[in-house]
Amino acid sequence: MATAPSAFKPIAEISPDVASWVASVAAATLPDRIHWCDGSPAETARLRNELIARKELAPLNEKTFPDCHIAYSHPSDVARVEHLTFICSKNKEDAGPNNNWMDPAEAHAKMDALYRGCMKGRTLYVVPYCMGPIDSPYSRCGVEITDSAYVVLNMGIMTRMGRQALERIAAEGGKFVRGLHSIGELDPNRRFIMHFPEELSIQSFGSGYGGNALLGKKCHALRIASYQARTEGWLAEHMLIVGLKNPQGELHYVACAFPSACGKTNLAMLIPPASMPGWEVFTVGDDICWLQIGPDGRLWAINPESGYFGVAPGTSPKTNKNAFDMIRKDTLFTNVALTASNEPWWEGIGAGEPSTDWQRRPYDPKNGPAAHPNARFTVSAVHNPAYTKEAENPKGVPISALVFGGRRREIAPLVYEARDWQHGVLVGASVASETTAAATGAVGVVRRDSMAMKPFCGYNFGDYFQHWLNIGAKLKQPPKIFHVNWFRQGQDGKFLWPGFGDNLRVLEWMLDRVAGRAGAQETAIGNLPRPSDLNLDGLDIAPAVVEELLSVKQDAWRKEVADIRNYLGEYGARTPQAMYAELDSVEKRLG
Ligand code: GTP
Ligand code: SPV
Ligand code: MN
């Protein structure tokens, strides 16, 4: 998409629509200064220095972690807050039981009161950004107004931020998502993350953390975008996008939806096991995927983001060497621990020991883990050794398979294939997973998380399931749909499947199914590989464990089906009948 270069125009004059909105926000919030972000390296350096001077950011060991910094969020502000996140559609029904709802007028009154004068003594940053390649027709732009320099630094890594984005906004006639953010006093009792899908706007107050504050990410690219996507005929999903090239040179892209902290970043940059030589892996995205129906009737995907906001704990050279290597320079760490030599440390890193914990206290195991379980790194995608230029392709990449998955100690087998798109939509809608530290609240509780979008769909899930069915009906070559579970546990509480790089064995079976080469056995819930259909060469795993991983327990699944039926019932008349038809046939096959 051509954008008129205006290098000589003062940045505040590029888009009159943005400028007038900024003026109205400034009149309400009363900042001392207004700074328009141009996205330049000089700007990044200046912001870093300001934060360092205020002791809100600190450089790490310059020799071993050049240009890396650590930031700490408030100890009560370390994760997304689903109970304080609202969809403010005109009709409550349109938000659906999957969301908290507030009347837009009530929400605006509440937020206006919170924002009044909230930026006194602070700088108001104007952050223009583009979600997706700057020249892609599939990309969408937004502007985040924030009083947090930490947010600006993150947005600079996670999005195409600055002058170019503003130029695109101006070229598109001033159509952009308006995101207003203030950290307020970081008081959990004065914290709200409000979404107004019909107004294409977001208002966030009282949190400086991740998905609550980096408004381009979950708020725009999922909650607002999912709403927009429904009206425009595409899909905005919580999916990684990865390219897999087999030793014969065949390249396929797959997109996988797993809930928060359930393995997307890891799968997106996996390293093939030594016993699978010749495979190559290319990361297109690790968290969000926008899917469009291409001119050829296939699904095409872009990653709207340009960086990774990844879970630090568990990242090691053994589990995810690409990620480990990627975060050794130019990386912003949040809520990790530090070693005595000023290097970042977290549980599962596999070396070193913590000296200071994530609350800057001398490390004491009595205080719990050294790094917060939801500690994160922010890093540009180009630092990933598995980065591919295809992440910049304005057309996106064609998708051969969609994969749903959850974190389930029991019931869900290692992998199964849906019979067709419609059955696949039921499989996606039925995803259940144990809650993780990515959101505040209890961890390890199994809940339904349809398409891994429970916290992120900006409208009623019943309508969302129908939208998925509608997309399928329009596809000439729909991708195959699968379900995976890397997290089955044995009696001893240990994971049965080695996971990480070995997950490629499961992906290989999927791609062979796509190519029509791999065998499977039909079961009541879908098609499963027999142990002999999986490439287990060089893997030290007992045959009984493989049997267990690939078993479908009829009794447990009968209960599961009943539970799914209840769940679909929560969406009342909005649940498509086709979903019940699919569920009925699973039930019949279970006998
Ligand atoms: P969000 O960024 O919250 O959306 O998370 P994500 O889905 O990208 O999850 P991520 O890849 O960061 O993994 C979260 C945690 O799960 C990390 O501690 C990983 O080490 C762990 N993990 C990832 N893949 C596997 C796997 O295949 N097996 C096991 N046992 N653990 C895994
Ligand atoms: C998630 O929770 O799914 C994340 C991290 O990817 S956050 O940006 O905080 O939403
Ligand atoms: Mn995520």
XYZ file of C-alpha atoms in Angstrom, residues 44 83 102 112 128 144 151 227 229 267 278 290 347 363 371 383 461 570-571:
19
model
C 14.700 4.522 21.861
C -11.776 -10.039 35.685
C -20.303 -3.074 30.603
C -13.463 9.660 31.809
C 1.335 5.331 15.978
C -1.803 4.247 21.432
C 5.113 0.835 27.059
C -14.771 -8.077 15.879
C -12.620 -9.610 11.152
C 6.721 -24.497 18.870
C 17.372 -32.228 7.119
C -4.568 -12.875 11.057
C 13.547 -21.093 36.892
C 17.085 -14.174 46.679
C 11.707 -14.977 38.636
C 16.969 -11.563 16.296
C -18.504 -17.043 21.155
C -24.114 -21.449 27.651
C -24.262 -19.598 24.331
